[in-house]
């Protein structure tokens, strides 16, 4: 039975069992609509055929996914790929923790601690699934795994492979994950000199793949990135405020607010430059405090076990007298980094919890890493040295935290499950009732949230026009409009579809929210006016 308590069991089998139990018992639900939107692009639900390349995401993977969906569209290839990457990140982090804790705990307590870590600090990554989480966690886990094993080429190769695989999913988040684990990497490696090969190779690798991406990108992809940067500042960061000067500007800013991004004669570079402005007094005086206050409240509510673990690990770290200044620098860096992300940019849960996990790993590496106190076995002796009443209080407090967090997780799971059932029912209704019609949807992107990443969804046979969301500006949508109506122009395409009689061909089935419908009527009433004042359409 030695294998049952062996390192391979704790590092590989235990996390896989915990993952399977979570997905099977609680389910897995997409955090945003982005994952299902990507799946529908790669599988061809939102296009004439499977889309092999999306400018901002899944570099290189898109060709494989498009081929896989063309071969068997009934398999959730995207979810399986992202699940494999997230499972790899989980195994790598367990390997780091196991190596860190092994000198201080016997096999059974060590397995219990790893299970506790998964339940309190990692379970949400599987419950609330996101390609962003997979990229951020895999990048950080790869760097930590390699740094903990300095001088081992195999570990370095595996760590760099994980980092590049994460970068291909979401470059920006992979870079953030690699940067966030630098303090822990230095501590795990035993200093700058031993960590330099890993950190230097990671930095060089990221620079290399970024350079290759920019060298290979087409003008259309470069324009898509500029467009995304502007939309991110407007819709995600709330940095730019609308200031329309003309009716066309007003129409464009309204479209951006509704995520109706497919009409390039209205939503374009000119609009971003002329109809939006940055009000520093408003942003720093109102927006930043409001965003930080909201995020702090949610942080305390959603992640109190991790915050408590950070406080405990920080308190234990203060027992060391060595490198105390470094310890405080790391604490301030993480705290201020989270505040900057929350206030100036955006700090959603899919970014927040991974960064908290890396912060916790940094504190544990400071307390237990190479060349640090306590000596092997001292962590257990510290517990035994507590007075019985204090041990009882600690156990009671731990049980209370477990109970509260378990109740919170169960409540979230029930809410996500209800949302999943509701959205699946809406999708099934559209698929069943569409017959030969072309569904034209606007404002219903929330139907794609909280779905299972390990199931396939569709809206029946035939094309679908989804007018809202980031994908509405993708090149595949212009090709789809041209195939449906003979023109790539969105307004003219919708006009022709509206005039098509059911007996004459494929007619449109309009599924629009009231706000989206009002905007489309305004746009139709304006007619060709934008074409005379704005740039040419697609």
Short mmCIF file of C-alpha atoms in Angstrom, two decimals:
data_model
loop_
_atom_site.label_atom_id
_atom_site.label_comp_id
_atom_site.label_asym_id
_atom_site.label_seq_id
_atom_site.Cartn_x
_atom_site.Cartn_y
_atom_site.Cartn_z
CA UNK A 1 0.00 0.00 0.00
CA UNK A 2 3.01 2.29 -0.16
CA UNK A 3 1.84 3.50 -3.58
CA UNK A 4 -1.37 4.79 -1.98
CA UNK A 5 0.61 7.26 0.12
CA UNK A 6 3.28 7.92 -2.52
CA UNK A 7 4.20 11.22 -4.09
CA UNK A 8 2.74 10.32 -7.49
CA UNK A 9 -0.62 9.61 -5.87
CA UNK A 10 -0.69 12.97 -4.12
CA UNK A 11 0.60 14.96 -7.09
CA UNK A 12 -1.31 13.32 -9.95
CA UNK A 13 -4.07 11.01 -8.78
CA UNK A 14 -5.36 13.16 -5.91
CA UNK A 15 -5.93 16.35 -7.97
CA UNK A 16 -7.51 14.36 -10.80
CA UNK A 17 -9.90 12.69 -8.35
CA UNK A 18 -10.77 16.06 -6.82
CA UNK A 19 -11.35 17.55 -10.27
CA UNK A 20 -13.59 14.66 -11.29
CA UNK A 21 -15.54 14.89 -8.02
CA UNK A 22 -16.06 18.64 -8.50
CA UNK A 23 -17.19 18.43 -12.12
CA UNK A 24 -19.39 15.40 -11.49
CA UNK A 25 -20.79 16.46 -8.13
CA UNK A 26 -21.13 20.24 -8.44
CA UNK A 27 -20.87 20.76 -12.17
CA UNK A 28 -18.81 23.19 -14.20
CA UNK A 29 -20.27 26.46 -15.47
CA UNK A 30 -18.75 29.01 -17.84
CA UNK A 31 -18.08 32.29 -16.05
CA UNK A 32 -18.79 34.48 -19.09
CA UNK A 33 -20.31 34.09 -22.53
CA UNK A 34 -16.85 34.24 -24.14
CA UNK A 35 -16.10 30.52 -23.90
CA UNK A 36 -19.31 29.43 -25.60
CA UNK A 37 -18.91 32.19 -28.18
CA UNK A 38 -15.45 30.84 -29.00
CA UNK A 39 -16.84 27.31 -29.20
CA UNK A 40 -19.57 28.48 -31.59
CA UNK A 41 -17.02 30.24 -33.80
CA UNK A 42 -14.66 27.27 -33.94
CA UNK A 43 -17.55 24.88 -34.59
CA UNK A 44 -19.19 27.08 -37.23
CA UNK A 45 -22.47 27.76 -35.41
CA UNK A 46 -21.93 31.51 -35.85
CA UNK A 47 -20.24 31.31 -39.25
CA UNK A 48 -20.46 29.65 -42.64
CA UNK A 49 -17.86 27.09 -41.59
CA UNK A 50 -15.63 26.48 -38.55
CA UNK A 51 -13.48 29.57 -37.94
CA UNK A 52 -9.78 28.67 -37.72
CA UNK A 53 -8.39 31.96 -36.43
CA UNK A 54 -9.63 34.53 -33.92
CA UNK A 55 -7.33 37.58 -33.68
CA UNK A 56 -7.26 37.94 -29.90
CA UNK A 57 -7.55 34.41 -28.51
CA UNK A 58 -6.46 30.79 -28.94
CA UNK A 59 -3.51 31.43 -31.27
CA UNK A 60 -2.63 28.22 -33.07
CA UNK A 61 -5.30 26.24 -31.26
CA UNK A 62 -7.98 27.60 -33.57
CA UNK A 63 -6.83 25.56 -36.57
CA UNK A 64 -6.82 22.37 -34.51
CA UNK A 65 -10.21 23.14 -33.00
CA UNK A 66 -11.81 24.02 -36.34
CA UNK A 67 -10.55 20.74 -37.82
CA UNK A 68 -11.75 18.79 -34.79
CA UNK A 69 -15.24 20.35 -34.86
CA UNK A 70 -15.47 19.72 -38.62
CA UNK A 71 -14.60 16.07 -37.99
CA UNK A 72 -17.06 15.60 -35.10
CA UNK A 73 -19.16 18.62 -34.07
CA UNK A 74 -20.80 16.65 -31.26
CA UNK A 75 -17.67 16.66 -29.09
CA UNK A 76 -16.96 19.73 -26.88
CA UNK A 77 -13.40 20.09 -28.16
CA UNK A 78 -12.77 23.56 -26.74
CA UNK A 79 -13.91 22.54 -23.26
CA UNK A 80 -11.79 19.41 -23.37
CA UNK A 81 -8.71 21.39 -24.46
CA UNK A 82 -9.15 24.03 -21.78
CA UNK A 83 -9.95 21.34 -19.21
CA UNK A 84 -6.70 19.56 -20.06
CA UNK A 85 -4.73 22.81 -19.67
CA UNK A 86 -6.42 23.63 -16.36
CA UNK A 87 -5.86 20.07 -15.11
CA UNK A 88 -2.18 20.41 -16.03
CA UNK A 89 -1.98 23.64 -14.02
CA UNK A 90 -3.64 21.88 -11.08
CA UNK A 91 -1.17 18.99 -11.15
CA UNK A 92 1.81 21.36 -11.40
CA UNK A 93 0.64 23.41 -8.41
CA UNK A 94 0.06 20.23 -6.40
CA UNK A 95 3.60 19.15 -7.30
CA UNK A 96 4.94 22.49 -6.03
CA UNK A 97 2.96 22.30 -2.80
CA UNK A 98 3.86 18.65 -2.22
CA UNK A 99 7.56 19.36 -2.56
CA UNK A 100 7.24 22.40 -0.30
CA UNK A 101 5.27 20.68 2.47
CA UNK A 102 6.75 17.16 2.32
CA UNK A 103 9.62 17.85 4.77
CA UNK A 104 7.14 19.10 7.36
CA UNK A 105 4.15 16.75 7.15
CA UNK A 106 3.61 13.00 7.00
CA UNK A 107 1.88 11.57 3.91
CA UNK A 108 -1.67 11.44 5.28
CA UNK A 109 -1.71 14.96 6.82
CA UNK A 110 -0.02 16.23 3.65
CA UNK A 111 -2.77 14.73 1.48
CA UNK A 112 -5.37 16.32 3.75
CA UNK A 113 -3.70 19.73 3.47
CA UNK A 114 -3.61 19.43 -0.31
CA UNK A 115 -7.28 18.48 -0.35
CA UNK A 116 -8.06 21.45 1.89
CA UNK A 117 -6.14 23.76 -0.45
CA UNK A 118 -8.15 22.48 -3.41
CA UNK A 119 -11.47 22.92 -1.62
CA UNK A 120 -10.82 26.44 -0.33
CA UNK A 121 -8.55 28.00 -2.95
CA UNK A 122 -8.87 26.00 -6.17
CA UNK A 123 -12.34 24.49 -6.50
CA UNK A 124 -13.79 27.70 -7.95
CA UNK A 125 -11.49 27.43 -10.97
CA UNK A 126 -13.42 24.33 -12.01
CA UNK A 127 -16.84 25.37 -10.78
CA UNK A 128 -16.64 28.76 -12.55
CA UNK A 129 -14.87 27.77 -15.72
CA UNK A 130 -13.02 30.24 -17.94
CA UNK A 131 -10.32 30.12 -20.59
CA UNK A 132 -8.83 33.14 -18.81
CA UNK A 133 -8.37 31.16 -15.60
CA UNK A 134 -6.71 28.34 -17.51
CA UNK A 135 -4.22 30.70 -19.16
CA UNK A 136 -3.34 32.63 -15.99
CA UNK A 137 -2.99 29.57 -13.77
CA UNK A 138 -1.07 27.46 -16.27
CA UNK A 139 1.47 30.21 -16.92
CA UNK A 140 2.12 30.76 -13.21
CA UNK A 141 2.17 27.05 -12.40
CA UNK A 142 4.69 26.33 -15.16
CA UNK A 143 7.12 28.99 -13.90
CA UNK A 144 6.78 27.83 -10.28
CA UNK A 145 7.32 24.18 -11.18
CA UNK A 146 10.52 24.96 -13.10
CA UNK A 147 11.84 27.42 -10.48
CA UNK A 148 11.41 24.88 -7.68
CA UNK A 149 13.69 22.50 -9.57
CA UNK A 150 16.66 24.66 -10.62
CA UNK A 151 19.21 23.00 -12.84
CA UNK A 152 16.81 20.33 -14.11
CA UNK A 153 16.38 20.67 -17.86
CA UNK A 154 13.28 18.51 -17.95
CA UNK A 155 11.51 20.71 -15.40
CA UNK A 156 12.60 23.84 -17.27
CA UNK A 157 11.32 22.45 -20.57
CA UNK A 158 7.98 21.47 -19.01
CA UNK A 159 7.61 24.88 -17.34
CA UNK A 160 8.34 26.76 -20.56
CA UNK A 161 5.98 24.50 -22.50
CA UNK A 162 3.21 25.27 -20.00
CA UNK A 163 3.96 29.01 -20.24
CA UNK A 164 3.81 29.04 -24.04
CA UNK A 165 0.66 26.89 -24.05
CA UNK A 166 -0.97 29.42 -21.71
CA UNK A 167 0.22 32.37 -23.80
CA UNK A 168 -1.38 30.89 -26.91
CA UNK A 169 -4.75 30.84 -25.11
CA UNK A 170 -4.68 34.43 -23.79
CA UNK A 171 -1.36 36.30 -24.09
CA UNK A 172 -2.04 39.12 -21.65
CA UNK A 173 -3.24 36.88 -18.84
CA UNK A 174 -0.33 34.48 -19.35
CA UNK A 175 2.12 37.36 -18.93
CA UNK A 176 0.26 38.48 -15.79
CA UNK A 177 0.47 34.96 -14.36
CA UNK A 178 4.20 34.72 -15.05
CA UNK A 179 4.86 38.11 -13.43
CA UNK A 180 2.70 37.34 -10.40
CA UNK A 181 4.74 34.26 -9.43
CA UNK A 182 8.17 35.91 -9.61
CA UNK A 183 8.42 36.37 -5.79
CA UNK A 184 7.47 32.73 -5.15
CA UNK A 185 9.81 31.56 -7.92
CA UNK A 186 12.75 33.38 -6.34
CA UNK A 187 12.02 31.85 -2.94
CA UNK A 188 11.44 28.34 -4.28
CA UNK A 189 14.65 28.43 -6.32
CA UNK A 190 16.68 29.73 -3.39
CA UNK A 191 17.66 33.14 -4.74
CA UNK A 192 18.16 35.23 -7.85
CA UNK A 193 21.15 33.28 -9.13
CA UNK A 194 19.36 29.92 -9.09
CA UNK A 195 16.11 31.38 -10.42
CA UNK A 196 17.75 33.40 -13.21
CA UNK A 197 17.77 30.59 -15.83
CA UNK A 198 14.05 29.97 -15.35
CA UNK A 199 12.96 33.61 -15.18
CA UNK A 200 15.30 34.62 -17.99
CA UNK A 201 14.10 31.79 -20.21
CA UNK A 202 10.47 32.67 -19.45
CA UNK A 203 11.00 36.35 -20.28
CA UNK A 204 12.90 35.50 -23.46
CA UNK A 205 10.23 33.00 -24.50
CA UNK A 206 7.43 35.51 -23.99
CA UNK A 207 9.30 38.18 -25.95
CA UNK A 208 9.97 35.70 -28.75
CA UNK A 209 6.38 34.49 -29.17
CA UNK A 210 5.06 38.06 -28.89
CA UNK A 211 7.46 39.20 -31.58
CA UNK A 212 6.48 36.34 -33.85
CA UNK A 213 2.79 37.16 -33.36
CA UNK A 214 3.29 40.81 -34.30
CA UNK A 215 5.44 39.83 -37.28
CA UNK A 216 2.85 37.40 -38.63
CA UNK A 217 -0.27 39.49 -37.96
CA UNK A 218 -2.17 40.88 -40.93
CA UNK A 219 -3.36 44.50 -41.18
CA UNK A 220 -6.88 43.28 -40.39
CA UNK A 221 -5.66 41.55 -37.22
CA UNK A 222 -3.72 44.65 -36.18
CA UNK A 223 -6.88 46.74 -36.67
CA UNK A 224 -8.86 44.21 -34.61
CA UNK A 225 -6.38 44.58 -31.76
CA UNK A 226 -6.58 48.37 -31.84
CA UNK A 227 -10.35 48.15 -31.90
CA UNK A 228 -10.34 45.75 -28.94
CA UNK A 229 -8.04 48.04 -26.95
CA UNK A 230 -10.45 50.95 -27.42
CA UNK A 231 -13.51 48.87 -26.57
CA UNK A 232 -11.78 47.49 -23.49
CA UNK A 233 -11.12 50.98 -22.18
CA UNK A 234 -14.77 51.87 -22.76
CA UNK A 235 -16.71 48.75 -21.76
CA UNK A 236 -14.43 46.97 -19.30
CA UNK A 237 -12.33 49.64 -17.59
CA UNK A 238 -14.83 52.53 -17.77
CA UNK A 239 -11.92 54.84 -18.57
CA UNK A 240 -13.51 56.63 -21.54
CA UNK A 241 -16.86 58.37 -21.43
CA UNK A 242 -19.12 59.06 -24.44
CA UNK A 243 -19.23 62.65 -25.67
CA UNK A 244 -21.14 62.53 -28.98
CA UNK A 245 -21.06 65.62 -31.20
CA UNK A 246 -23.34 64.51 -34.03
CA UNK A 247 -26.35 62.20 -34.45
CA UNK A 248 -23.99 59.67 -36.00
CA UNK A 249 -21.77 59.85 -32.91
CA UNK A 250 -24.82 59.37 -30.69
CA UNK A 251 -25.84 56.33 -32.71
CA UNK A 252 -22.33 54.90 -32.44
CA UNK A 253 -21.93 55.39 -28.69
CA UNK A 254 -25.35 53.81 -28.16
CA UNK A 255 -24.26 50.83 -30.27
CA UNK A 256 -21.08 50.40 -28.22
CA UNK A 257 -23.07 50.51 -24.99
CA UNK A 258 -25.28 47.71 -26.31
CA UNK A 259 -22.34 45.71 -27.74
CA UNK A 260 -23.77 46.11 -31.26
CA UNK A 261 -20.34 46.24 -32.85
CA UNK A 262 -20.86 44.77 -36.31
CA UNK A 263 -21.78 47.93 -38.24
CA UNK A 264 -18.37 49.36 -39.13
CA UNK A 265 -19.89 52.47 -40.69
CA UNK A 266 -21.05 53.45 -37.20
CA UNK A 267 -18.59 51.77 -34.80
CA UNK A 268 -15.08 52.52 -36.04
CA UNK A 269 -11.79 54.25 -35.23
CA UNK A 270 -13.27 57.68 -35.95
CA UNK A 271 -15.95 57.10 -33.33
CA UNK A 272 -13.42 56.09 -30.66
CA UNK A 273 -11.24 59.12 -31.37
CA UNK A 274 -13.94 61.78 -31.65
CA UNK A 275 -16.90 60.65 -29.54
CA UNK A 276 -15.11 59.49 -26.36
CA UNK A 277 -12.93 61.35 -23.91
CA UNK A 278 -11.01 60.64 -20.72
CA UNK A 279 -12.20 62.70 -17.75
CA UNK A 280 -9.40 62.31 -15.21
CA UNK A 281 -11.27 64.08 -12.39
CA UNK A 282 -14.31 61.85 -12.80
CA UNK A 283 -12.34 58.65 -13.28
CA UNK A 284 -10.01 59.05 -10.31
CA UNK A 285 -12.52 60.86 -8.11
CA UNK A 286 -15.59 58.69 -8.67
CA UNK A 287 -14.97 55.64 -10.84
CA UNK A 288 -11.83 54.29 -9.16
CA UNK A 289 -13.14 54.56 -5.55
CA UNK A 290 -16.44 52.96 -6.58
CA UNK A 291 -14.73 50.07 -8.38
CA UNK A 292 -12.27 49.47 -5.53
CA UNK A 293 -15.03 49.62 -2.90
CA UNK A 294 -17.18 47.14 -4.80
CA UNK A 295 -14.27 44.76 -5.36
CA UNK A 296 -13.16 44.86 -1.72
CA UNK A 297 -16.64 43.97 -0.56
CA UNK A 298 -16.84 41.04 -2.97
CA UNK A 299 -13.32 39.97 -2.03
CA UNK A 300 -14.25 39.70 1.63
CA UNK A 301 -17.49 37.88 0.83
CA UNK A 302 -16.19 35.40 -1.75
CA UNK A 303 -12.64 34.62 -0.65
CA UNK A 304 -12.54 34.94 3.12
CA UNK A 305 -10.85 31.51 3.56
CA UNK A 306 -7.97 32.56 1.28
CA UNK A 307 -7.73 35.92 3.05
CA UNK A 308 -7.57 34.11 6.40
CA UNK A 309 -4.88 31.78 5.03
CA UNK A 310 -2.93 34.81 3.83
CA UNK A 311 -3.17 36.38 7.27
CA UNK A 312 -2.03 33.18 9.00
CA UNK A 313 0.81 32.54 6.55
CA UNK A 314 1.85 36.17 6.84
CA UNK A 315 1.85 35.95 10.62
CA UNK A 316 3.96 32.82 10.53
CA UNK A 317 6.27 34.46 8.02
CA UNK A 318 6.83 37.34 10.44
CA UNK A 319 8.32 34.85 12.90
CA UNK A 320 11.34 34.78 10.62
CA UNK A 321 13.84 37.56 11.06
CA UNK A 322 15.63 36.93 7.79
CA UNK A 323 14.66 38.91 4.70
CA UNK A 324 11.81 40.61 6.56
CA UNK A 325 12.04 43.66 4.29
CA UNK A 326 11.61 41.39 1.25
CA UNK A 327 8.54 39.86 2.87
CA UNK A 328 6.89 43.26 3.28
CA UNK A 329 7.81 44.29 -0.26
CA UNK A 330 6.02 41.20 -1.57
CA UNK A 331 2.94 41.85 0.58
CA UNK A 332 2.71 45.45 -0.57
CA UNK A 333 3.30 44.46 -4.21
CA UNK A 334 0.40 42.00 -4.21
CA UNK A 335 -1.94 44.29 -2.29
CA UNK A 336 -1.21 47.32 -4.45
CA UNK A 337 -1.29 45.24 -7.60
CA UNK A 338 -4.80 44.03 -6.79
CA UNK A 339 -5.89 47.59 -5.99
CA UNK A 340 -4.49 48.90 -9.27
CA UNK A 341 -6.20 46.15 -11.24
CA UNK A 342 -9.49 46.71 -9.43
CA UNK A 343 -9.43 50.50 -9.72
CA UNK A 344 -7.66 51.38 -12.94
CA UNK A 345 -8.45 48.28 -14.98
CA UNK A 346 -10.70 45.33 -14.10
CA UNK A 347 -10.46 42.55 -11.53
CA UNK A 348 -13.05 39.84 -12.25
CA UNK A 349 -13.11 36.61 -10.20
CA UNK A 350 -11.30 34.70 -12.97
CA UNK A 351 -8.30 36.98 -12.36
CA UNK A 352 -8.72 37.74 -8.67
CA UNK A 353 -8.62 34.23 -7.20
CA UNK A 354 -5.59 33.07 -9.26
CA UNK A 355 -3.65 36.11 -8.03
CA UNK A 356 -4.70 35.39 -4.44
CA UNK A 357 -3.54 31.79 -4.90
CA UNK A 358 -0.14 32.96 -6.14
CA UNK A 359 0.08 35.37 -3.20
CA UNK A 360 -0.60 32.51 -0.80
CA UNK A 361 2.02 30.34 -2.50
CA UNK A 362 4.53 33.19 -2.15
CA UNK A 363 3.88 33.40 1.61
CA UNK A 364 4.21 29.64 2.00
CA UNK A 365 7.46 29.68 0.03
CA UNK A 366 8.77 32.44 2.30
CA UNK A 367 7.94 30.43 5.41
CA UNK A 368 8.81 26.94 4.20
CA UNK A 369 11.07 27.42 1.17
CA UNK A 370 14.75 26.50 0.79
CA UNK A 371 17.04 27.98 3.39
CA UNK A 372 14.16 29.12 5.58
CA UNK A 373 12.78 28.30 8.94
CA UNK A 374 11.10 26.23 10.20
CA UNK A 375 13.34 23.18 10.03
CA UNK A 376 11.77 19.92 8.89
CA UNK A 377 9.04 18.91 11.28
CA UNK A 378 8.85 22.29 12.98
CA UNK A 379 5.49 23.09 11.41
CA UNK A 380 3.99 20.10 13.21
CA UNK A 381 5.85 20.89 16.41
CA UNK A 382 4.44 24.42 16.30
CA UNK A 383 0.94 22.93 16.37
CA UNK A 384 1.80 20.54 19.17
CA UNK A 385 3.29 23.40 21.14
CA UNK A 386 -0.03 25.20 21.32
CA UNK A 387 -1.96 24.97 24.54
CA UNK A 388 -4.92 22.55 24.35
CA UNK A 389 -7.47 25.35 24.61
CA UNK A 390 -5.83 27.20 21.72
CA UNK A 391 -5.78 24.04 19.66
CA UNK A 392 -9.49 23.62 20.29
CA UNK A 393 -10.16 27.23 19.33
CA UNK A 394 -8.19 26.82 16.12
CA UNK A 395 -10.06 23.64 15.23
CA UNK A 396 -13.42 25.26 15.99
CA UNK A 397 -12.52 28.31 13.92
CA UNK A 398 -11.36 26.12 11.05
CA UNK A 399 -14.58 24.12 11.18
CA UNK A 400 -16.58 27.37 11.13
CA UNK A 401 -14.68 28.65 8.10
CA UNK A 402 -15.16 25.34 6.30
CA UNK A 403 -18.87 25.37 7.06
CA UNK A 404 -19.40 28.96 5.94
CA UNK A 405 -17.41 28.52 2.76
CA UNK A 406 -19.15 25.23 2.02
CA UNK A 407 -22.52 26.92 2.39
CA UNK A 408 -21.44 29.79 0.16
CA UNK A 409 -20.13 27.40 -2.49
CA UNK A 410 -23.34 25.38 -2.39
CA UNK A 411 -25.42 28.54 -2.77
CA UNK A 412 -23.34 29.64 -5.76
CA UNK A 413 -23.62 26.20 -7.32
CA UNK A 414 -27.40 26.23 -7.01
CA UNK A 415 -27.58 29.72 -8.55
CA UNK A 416 -25.30 28.68 -11.43
CA UNK A 417 -27.25 25.47 -11.95
CA UNK A 418 -30.53 27.38 -12.12
CA UNK A 419 -29.05 29.85 -14.61
CA UNK A 420 -27.70 26.96 -16.67
CA UNK A 421 -31.08 25.26 -16.84
CA UNK A 422 -32.78 28.52 -17.80
CA UNK A 423 -30.29 29.26 -20.58
CA UNK A 424 -30.37 25.68 -21.88
CA UNK A 425 -34.16 25.89 -22.05
CA UNK A 426 -33.98 29.13 -24.04
CA UNK A 427 -31.43 27.68 -26.47
CA UNK A 428 -33.48 24.51 -26.89
CA UNK A 429 -36.58 26.58 -27.59
CA UNK A 430 -34.82 28.47 -30.39
CA UNK A 431 -33.38 25.27 -31.86
CA UNK A 432 -36.78 23.56 -31.82
CA UNK A 433 -38.88 26.45 -33.20
CA UNK A 434 -36.56 27.90 -35.85
CA UNK A 435 -37.43 25.36 -38.58
CA UNK A 436 -35.91 26.90 -41.76
CA UNK A 437 -35.72 30.45 -40.41
CA UNK A 438 -32.49 32.31 -39.68
CA UNK A 439 -32.37 33.37 -35.99
CA UNK A 440 -31.22 36.99 -35.69
CA UNK A 441 -30.30 37.56 -32.06
CA UNK A 442 -29.30 40.77 -30.28
CA UNK A 443 -28.93 41.32 -26.55
CA UNK A 444 -29.23 37.65 -25.59
CA UNK A 445 -25.54 36.88 -25.03
CA UNK A 446 -26.32 35.99 -21.41
CA UNK A 447 -27.89 32.81 -22.79
CA UNK A 448 -24.30 31.64 -23.33
CA UNK A 449 -23.28 32.10 -19.68
CA UNK A 450 -23.20 29.34 -17.05
CA UNK A 451 -23.29 26.60 -19.69
CA UNK A 452 -21.25 23.45 -19.26
CA UNK A 453 -17.89 23.64 -21.05
CA UNK A 454 -18.06 19.86 -21.45
CA UNK A 455 -21.28 19.80 -23.49
CA UNK A 456 -22.08 20.96 -27.00
CA UNK A 457 -24.83 23.46 -27.73
CA UNK A 458 -26.34 24.71 -30.96
CA UNK A 459 -29.40 26.47 -32.31
CA UNK A 460 -30.41 23.84 -34.82
CA UNK A 461 -29.29 23.37 -38.39
CA UNK A 462 -28.39 26.42 -40.44
CA UNK A 463 -26.74 29.81 -39.89
CA UNK A 464 -27.27 32.11 -36.92
CA UNK A 465 -26.72 35.88 -36.80
CA UNK A 466 -25.66 37.10 -33.36
CA UNK A 467 -25.47 40.89 -33.59
CA UNK A 468 -24.20 41.63 -30.09
CA UNK A 469 -20.87 40.72 -28.53
CA UNK A 470 -17.22 41.06 -29.45
CA UNK A 471 -17.55 38.42 -32.18
CA UNK A 472 -20.01 40.61 -34.15
CA UNK A 473 -17.02 42.53 -35.55
CA UNK A 474 -15.14 39.39 -36.59
CA UNK A 475 -14.37 38.93 -40.28
CA UNK A 476 -16.39 35.71 -40.31
CA UNK A 477 -19.57 37.72 -39.68
CA UNK A 478 -19.11 39.85 -42.80
CA UNK A 479 -18.73 36.65 -44.85
CA UNK A 480 -21.86 35.22 -43.23
CA UNK A 481 -23.91 38.33 -44.02
CA UNK A 482 -22.74 38.27 -47.62
CA UNK A 483 -23.75 34.63 -47.99
CA UNK A 484 -27.19 35.25 -46.45
CA UNK A 485 -28.12 38.42 -48.31
CA UNK A 486 -25.57 39.19 -51.00
CA UNK A 487 -24.02 42.08 -49.06
CA UNK A 488 -21.58 42.29 -46.15
CA UNK A 489 -23.09 45.56 -44.93
CA UNK A 490 -24.99 44.80 -41.74
CA UNK A 491 -27.77 47.32 -42.18
CA UNK A 492 -28.52 46.34 -45.76
CA UNK A 493 -28.25 42.65 -44.86
CA UNK A 494 -30.86 43.02 -42.12
CA UNK A 495 -33.09 45.06 -44.42
CA UNK A 496 -33.00 42.34 -47.08
CA UNK A 497 -33.65 39.60 -44.56
CA UNK A 498 -36.63 41.53 -43.20
CA UNK A 499 -38.13 41.77 -46.70
CA UNK A 500 -37.69 38.09 -47.51
CA UNK A 501 -40.95 36.16 -47.52
CA UNK A 502 -40.85 32.72 -45.85
CA UNK A 503 -41.95 31.07 -49.08
CA UNK A 504 -39.27 32.83 -51.13
CA UNK A 505 -36.31 31.60 -49.11
CA UNK A 506 -34.76 31.65 -45.67
CA UNK A 507 -36.52 34.33 -43.64
CA UNK A 508 -35.32 35.95 -40.45
CA UNK A 509 -36.62 35.13 -37.00
CA UNK A 510 -36.01 38.23 -34.92
CA UNK A 511 -35.02 37.64 -31.28
CA UNK A 512 -34.12 41.10 -30.04
CA UNK A 513 -34.17 42.80 -26.68
CA UNK A 514 -36.18 46.05 -26.62
CA UNK A 515 -33.03 48.22 -26.44
CA UNK A 516 -31.41 46.39 -29.36
CA UNK A 517 -34.62 46.62 -31.41
CA UNK A 518 -34.88 50.37 -30.81
CA UNK A 519 -31.28 50.88 -31.89
CA UNK A 520 -31.76 48.85 -35.07
CA UNK A 521 -34.84 50.89 -35.95
CA UNK A 522 -32.87 54.10 -35.43
CA UNK A 523 -30.13 52.73 -37.66
CA UNK A 524 -32.60 51.72 -40.38
CA UNK A 525 -34.22 55.16 -40.23
CA UNK A 526 -30.84 56.82 -40.70
CA UNK A 527 -30.37 54.78 -43.87
CA UNK A 528 -27.30 55.56 -45.92
CA UNK A 529 -26.35 58.75 -44.08
CA UNK A 530 -23.37 57.20 -42.24
CA UNK A 531 -21.84 56.12 -45.52
CA UNK A 532 -21.39 59.77 -46.51
CA UNK A 533 -19.72 60.88 -43.30
CA UNK A 534 -17.88 57.78 -42.10
CA UNK A 535 -15.47 55.34 -43.63
CA UNK A 536 -16.59 52.67 -46.04
CA UNK A 537 -18.36 49.64 -44.70
CA UNK A 538 -17.08 46.08 -44.77
#
